[in-house]
Coordinates of C-alpha atoms in Angstrom, one line a residue:
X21 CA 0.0 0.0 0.0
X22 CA 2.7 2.6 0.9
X23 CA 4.9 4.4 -1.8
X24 CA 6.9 7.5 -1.0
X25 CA 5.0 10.7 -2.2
X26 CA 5.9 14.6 -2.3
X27 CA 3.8 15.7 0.5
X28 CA 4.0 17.9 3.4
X29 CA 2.7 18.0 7.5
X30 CA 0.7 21.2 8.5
X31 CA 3.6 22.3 11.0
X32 CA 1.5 22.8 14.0
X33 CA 0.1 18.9 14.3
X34 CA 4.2 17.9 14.7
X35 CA 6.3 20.8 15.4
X36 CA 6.4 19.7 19.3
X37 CA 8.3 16.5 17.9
X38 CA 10.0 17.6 14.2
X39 CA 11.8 20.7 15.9
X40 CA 14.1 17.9 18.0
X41 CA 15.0 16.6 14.3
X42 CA 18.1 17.9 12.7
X43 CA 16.1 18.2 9.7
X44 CA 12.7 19.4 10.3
X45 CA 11.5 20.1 6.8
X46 CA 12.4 16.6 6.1
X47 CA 10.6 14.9 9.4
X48 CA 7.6 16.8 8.3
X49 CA 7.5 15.7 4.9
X50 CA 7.4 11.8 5.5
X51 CA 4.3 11.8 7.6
X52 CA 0.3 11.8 5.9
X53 CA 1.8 10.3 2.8
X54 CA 1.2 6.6 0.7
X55 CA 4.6 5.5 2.3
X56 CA 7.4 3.0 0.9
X57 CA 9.0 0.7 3.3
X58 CA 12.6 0.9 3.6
X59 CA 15.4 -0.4 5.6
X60 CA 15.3 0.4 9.8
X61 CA 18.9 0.9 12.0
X62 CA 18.0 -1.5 14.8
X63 CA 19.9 -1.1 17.7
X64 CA 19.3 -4.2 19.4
X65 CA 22.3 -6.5 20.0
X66 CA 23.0 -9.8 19.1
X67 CA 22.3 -11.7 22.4
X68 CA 18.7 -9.7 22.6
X69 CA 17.9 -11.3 18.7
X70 CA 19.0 -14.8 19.8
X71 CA 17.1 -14.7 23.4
X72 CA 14.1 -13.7 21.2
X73 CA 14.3 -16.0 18.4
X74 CA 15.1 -18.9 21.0
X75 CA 12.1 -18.1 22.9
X76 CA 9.5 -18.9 20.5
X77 CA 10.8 -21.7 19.3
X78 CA 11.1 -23.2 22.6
X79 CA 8.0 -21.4 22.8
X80 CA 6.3 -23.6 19.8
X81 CA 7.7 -26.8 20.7
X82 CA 6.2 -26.4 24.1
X83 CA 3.1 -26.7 22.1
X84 CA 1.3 -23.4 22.4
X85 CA -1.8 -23.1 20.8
X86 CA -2.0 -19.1 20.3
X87 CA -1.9 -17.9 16.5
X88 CA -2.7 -14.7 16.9
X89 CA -2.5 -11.8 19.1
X90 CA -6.1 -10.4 20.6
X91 CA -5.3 -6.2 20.2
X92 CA -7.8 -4.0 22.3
X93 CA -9.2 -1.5 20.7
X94 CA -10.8 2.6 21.4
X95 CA -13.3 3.4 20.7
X96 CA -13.4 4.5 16.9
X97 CA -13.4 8.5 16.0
X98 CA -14.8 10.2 12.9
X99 CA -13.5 13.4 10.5
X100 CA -15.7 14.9 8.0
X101 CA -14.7 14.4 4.7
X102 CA -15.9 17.1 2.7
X103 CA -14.3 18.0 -0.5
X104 CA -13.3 15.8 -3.6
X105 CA -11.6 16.3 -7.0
X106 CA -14.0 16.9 -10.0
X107 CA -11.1 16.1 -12.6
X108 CA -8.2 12.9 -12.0
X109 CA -5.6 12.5 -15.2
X110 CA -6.5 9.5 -16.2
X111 CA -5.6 6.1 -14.0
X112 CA -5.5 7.4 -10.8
X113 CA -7.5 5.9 -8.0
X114 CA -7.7 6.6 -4.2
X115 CA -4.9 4.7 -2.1
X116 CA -5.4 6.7 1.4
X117 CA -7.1 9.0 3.6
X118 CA -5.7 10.1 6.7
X119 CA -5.8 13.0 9.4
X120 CA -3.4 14.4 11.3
X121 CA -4.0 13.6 15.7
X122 CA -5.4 16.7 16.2
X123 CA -7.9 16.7 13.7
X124 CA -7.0 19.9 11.9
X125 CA -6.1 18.1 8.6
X126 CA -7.9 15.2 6.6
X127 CA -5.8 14.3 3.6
X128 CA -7.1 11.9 0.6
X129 CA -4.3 10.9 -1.5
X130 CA -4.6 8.8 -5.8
X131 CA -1.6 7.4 -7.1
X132 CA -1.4 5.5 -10.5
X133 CA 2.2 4.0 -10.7
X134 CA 4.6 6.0 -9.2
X135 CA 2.8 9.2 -9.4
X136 CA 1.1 11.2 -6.9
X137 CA -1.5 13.3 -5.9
X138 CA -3.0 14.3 -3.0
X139 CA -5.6 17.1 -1.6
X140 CA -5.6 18.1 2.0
X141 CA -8.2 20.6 3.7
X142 CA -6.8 21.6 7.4
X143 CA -8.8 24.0 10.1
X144 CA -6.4 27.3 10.5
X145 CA -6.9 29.9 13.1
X146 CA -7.8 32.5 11.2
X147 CA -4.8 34.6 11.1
X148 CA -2.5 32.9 8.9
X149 CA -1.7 33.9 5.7
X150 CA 0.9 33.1 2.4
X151 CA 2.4 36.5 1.4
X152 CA 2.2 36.5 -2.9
X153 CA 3.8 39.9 -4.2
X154 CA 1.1 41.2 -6.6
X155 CA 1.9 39.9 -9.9
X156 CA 4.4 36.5 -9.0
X157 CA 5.1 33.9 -11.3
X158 CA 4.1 31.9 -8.2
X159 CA 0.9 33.6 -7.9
X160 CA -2.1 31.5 -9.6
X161 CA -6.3 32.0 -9.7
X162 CA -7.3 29.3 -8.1
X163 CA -11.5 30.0 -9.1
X164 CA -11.1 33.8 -8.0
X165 CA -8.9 32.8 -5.1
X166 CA -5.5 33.5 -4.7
X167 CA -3.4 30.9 -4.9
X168 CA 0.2 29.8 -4.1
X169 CA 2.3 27.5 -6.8
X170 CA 5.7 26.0 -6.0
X171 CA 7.4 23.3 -7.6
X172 CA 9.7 22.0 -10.1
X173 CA 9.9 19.1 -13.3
X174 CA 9.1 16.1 -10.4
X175 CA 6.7 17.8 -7.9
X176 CA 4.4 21.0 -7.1
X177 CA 1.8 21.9 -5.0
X178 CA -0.4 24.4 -5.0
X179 CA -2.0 26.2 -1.4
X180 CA -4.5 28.8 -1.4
X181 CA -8.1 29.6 0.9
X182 CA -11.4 28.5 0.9
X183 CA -12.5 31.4 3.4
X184 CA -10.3 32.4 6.4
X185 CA -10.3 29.1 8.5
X186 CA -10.3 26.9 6.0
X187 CA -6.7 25.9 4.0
X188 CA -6.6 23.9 0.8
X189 CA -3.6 22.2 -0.7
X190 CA -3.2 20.0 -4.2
X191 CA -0.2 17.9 -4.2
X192 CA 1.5 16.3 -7.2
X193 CA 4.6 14.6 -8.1
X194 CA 6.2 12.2 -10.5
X195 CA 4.1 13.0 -13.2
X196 CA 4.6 14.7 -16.4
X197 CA 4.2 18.7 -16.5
X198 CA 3.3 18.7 -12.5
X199 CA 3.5 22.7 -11.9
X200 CA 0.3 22.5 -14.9
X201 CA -1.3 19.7 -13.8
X202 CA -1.5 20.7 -9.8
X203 CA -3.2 23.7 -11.2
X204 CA -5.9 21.8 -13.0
X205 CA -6.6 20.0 -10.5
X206 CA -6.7 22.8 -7.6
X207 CA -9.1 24.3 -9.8
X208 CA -11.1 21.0 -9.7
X209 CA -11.8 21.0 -6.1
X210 CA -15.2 20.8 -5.0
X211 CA -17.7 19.9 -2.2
X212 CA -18.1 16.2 -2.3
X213 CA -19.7 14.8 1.1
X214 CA -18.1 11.3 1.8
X215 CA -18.7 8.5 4.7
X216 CA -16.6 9.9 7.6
X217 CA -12.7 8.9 8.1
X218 CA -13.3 6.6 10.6
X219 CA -10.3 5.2 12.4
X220 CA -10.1 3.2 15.9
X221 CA -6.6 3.1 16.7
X222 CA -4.0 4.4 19.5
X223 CA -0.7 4.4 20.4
X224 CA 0.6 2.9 23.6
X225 CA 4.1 2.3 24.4
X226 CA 6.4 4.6 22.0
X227 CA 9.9 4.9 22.6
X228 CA 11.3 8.2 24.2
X229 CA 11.1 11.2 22.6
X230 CA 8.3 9.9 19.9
X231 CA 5.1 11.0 19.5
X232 CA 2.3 9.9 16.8
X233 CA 1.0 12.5 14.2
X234 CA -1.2 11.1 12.1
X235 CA -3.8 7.7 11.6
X236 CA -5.8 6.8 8.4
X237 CA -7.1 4.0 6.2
X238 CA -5.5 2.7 3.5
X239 CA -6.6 0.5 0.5
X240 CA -4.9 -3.1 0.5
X241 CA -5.3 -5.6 -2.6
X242 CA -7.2 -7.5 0.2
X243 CA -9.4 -4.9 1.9
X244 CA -8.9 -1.3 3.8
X245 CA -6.5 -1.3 6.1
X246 CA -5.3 0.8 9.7
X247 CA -2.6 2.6 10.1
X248 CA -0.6 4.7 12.4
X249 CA 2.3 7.2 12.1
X250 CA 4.7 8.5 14.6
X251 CA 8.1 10.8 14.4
X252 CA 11.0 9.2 16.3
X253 CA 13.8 11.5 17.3
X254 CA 16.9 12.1 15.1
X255 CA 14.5 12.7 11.6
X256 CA 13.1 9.1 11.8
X257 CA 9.3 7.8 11.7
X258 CA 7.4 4.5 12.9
X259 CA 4.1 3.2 10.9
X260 CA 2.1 0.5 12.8
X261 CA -0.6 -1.1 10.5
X262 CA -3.3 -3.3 10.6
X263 CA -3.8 -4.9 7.1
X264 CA -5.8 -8.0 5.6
X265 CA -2.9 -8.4 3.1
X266 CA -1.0 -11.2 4.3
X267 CA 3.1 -9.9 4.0
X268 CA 6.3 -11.3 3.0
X269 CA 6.8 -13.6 6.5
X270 CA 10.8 -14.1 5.9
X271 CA 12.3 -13.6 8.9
X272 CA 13.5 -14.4 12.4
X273 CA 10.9 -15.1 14.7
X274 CA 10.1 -13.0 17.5
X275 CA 7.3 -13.6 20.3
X276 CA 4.9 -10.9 20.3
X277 CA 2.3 -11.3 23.4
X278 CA 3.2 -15.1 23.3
X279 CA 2.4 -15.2 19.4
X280 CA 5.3 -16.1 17.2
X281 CA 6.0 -13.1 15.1
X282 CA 8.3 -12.3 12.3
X283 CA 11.1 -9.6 12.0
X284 CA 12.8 -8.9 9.1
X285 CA 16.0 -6.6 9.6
X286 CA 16.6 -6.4 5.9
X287 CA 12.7 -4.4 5.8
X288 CA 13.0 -3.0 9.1
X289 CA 9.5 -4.6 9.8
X290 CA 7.9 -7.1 12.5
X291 CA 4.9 -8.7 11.4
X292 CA 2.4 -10.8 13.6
X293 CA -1.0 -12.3 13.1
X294 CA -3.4 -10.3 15.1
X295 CA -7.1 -9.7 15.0
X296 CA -7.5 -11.7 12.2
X297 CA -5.0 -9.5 10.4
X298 CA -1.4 -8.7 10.3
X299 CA 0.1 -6.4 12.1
X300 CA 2.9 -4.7 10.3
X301 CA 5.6 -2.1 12.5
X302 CA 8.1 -0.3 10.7
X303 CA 10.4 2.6 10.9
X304 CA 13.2 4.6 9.3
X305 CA 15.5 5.8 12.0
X306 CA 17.4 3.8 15.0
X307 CA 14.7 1.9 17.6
X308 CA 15.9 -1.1 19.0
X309 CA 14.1 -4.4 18.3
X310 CA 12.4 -4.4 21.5
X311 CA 11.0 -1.2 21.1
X312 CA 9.7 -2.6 18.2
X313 CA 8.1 -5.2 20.0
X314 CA 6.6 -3.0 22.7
X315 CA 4.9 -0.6 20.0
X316 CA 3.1 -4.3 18.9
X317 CA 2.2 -5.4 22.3
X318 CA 0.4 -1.7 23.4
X319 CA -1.1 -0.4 20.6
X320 CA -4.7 -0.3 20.7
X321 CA -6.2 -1.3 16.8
X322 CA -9.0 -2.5 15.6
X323 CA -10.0 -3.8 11.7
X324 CA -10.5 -0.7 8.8
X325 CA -14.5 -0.7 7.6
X326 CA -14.2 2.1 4.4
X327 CA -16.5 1.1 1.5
X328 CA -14.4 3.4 -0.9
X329 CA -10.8 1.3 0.0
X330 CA -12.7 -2.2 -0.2

């Protein structure tokens, strides 16, 4: 499901955590995006693998009978979902919609290959404002709105207002003629009522210095799917998802509430069976392997039900 995208964060849902980064622009960036897994720096040591590994299998020749780990789950909350695209290039289809944890932003993201597009509407205050000297080249009419372009040959995006506490933003990348097309399809945005983003899912144990950002559903070949996303100190960022697609299971195995799990150190990602589902944790950024493992054992998740990822 996850492919890496041009996209930004809305700075106030994450600055508490991206301004401990050495690169803030580029924490911010990774999170409410279709994301691509890619290798983790786990810390943990040898002997902490092996004690792991030896566990469950002395674990499973013990006989256990438990497949698959029971997650609680909170009670599921709901964001409006309110505006919509009247014009797509051609092949595009919906991969995600998400919202950042304080509910200011709900972003619905299309991809067809590697391109991207994405349209996010976020609450503002009321007082902020992007300053366009009358007359830029980075100035566009966005349907008698002022509108702010910025971009290059890969990716562009395009930000402007739909009254004073209300922020749009068009997204687009790896497609041909971007800076044009984000235009079109600004220009395209219109009021399109949708079932609610509806996503039961928490946190619990994170490691120090973390703290989640943004939750969502995501569309799997097998079904919607739940996921989570949190920054990790040094520019680094952990997904947790819940997903009916069953992964790659190469790996060491790893006991995960008395389940045996799989960890891959190659994908940075430990998988388990839970809820009837897999449970998927990954990062980009160094978290040891039992950190890992605690993120699995606490978070709180429950099954994706989104008729337009289905």
């Amino acid at each position: 499901m996850r492919t890496e995208e041009f996209e930004e964060l809305v700075r106030d849902a994450v600055i508490e955590h991206a301004d401990r980064a050495p690169d803030p622009e580029a924490t911010v960036r990774r999170v409410l995006r279709v994301r691509r897994r890619r290798p983790v720096l786990v810390a943990a040591s040898a002997l902490v693998v092996v004690t792991l590994v030896v566990g469950a299998l002395a674990w499973r020749a013990a006989g256990g009978a438990r497949t698959s780990v029971d997650l609680a789950a909170p009670p599921g909350r709901g964001w409006a979902v309110s505006w919509g695209l009247a014009w797509l290039p051609s092949g595009f289809v919906e991969d995600n919609r998400s919202v950042t944890v304080d509910g200011r932003t709900v972003s619905r993201n299309w991809v067809s290959g590697e391109a991207r597009l994405s349209l996010r509407v976020s609450v503002v205050d009321g007082t902020e404002t992007d300053h366009v000297e009358p007359g830029s080249d980075d100035q566009v009419d966005v349907n008698g709105r002022p509108g702010l372009r910025d971009g290059d040959d890969t990716r562009a995006k395009v930000v402007w207002f739909h009254d004073a506490t209300t922020r749009f933003e068009v997204l687009a990348s790896h497609l041909e003629r971007p800076r044009d097309v984000v235009v079109r399809v600004a220009r395209s945005v219109v009021p399109q009522p949708q079932d609610p983003l509806v996503v039961a899912a928490e946190f619990g144990t994170l490691p120090a210095g973390a703290g989640p950002v943004a939750l969502g559903v995501g569309r799997t070949s097998a079904g919607p799917s739940t996921f989570l996303t949190a920054v990790l100190p040094g520019d680094g960022f952990l997904d947790v998802e819940l997903t009916p697609a069953k992964p790659d299971l190469d790996g060491e195995r790893v006991l995960v509430l008395g389940v045996p799990g799989t960890y891959s150190k190659e994908k940075g990602t430990l998988t388990v069976p839970a809820n009837g589902r897999w449970l998927e944790v990954y990062a980009e950024g160094e978290i040891s392997l039992p950190d890992l493992v605690a993120v699995a054992e606490t978070v709180r998740i429950a099954p994706a039900d989104a008729r337009w990822a289905e």
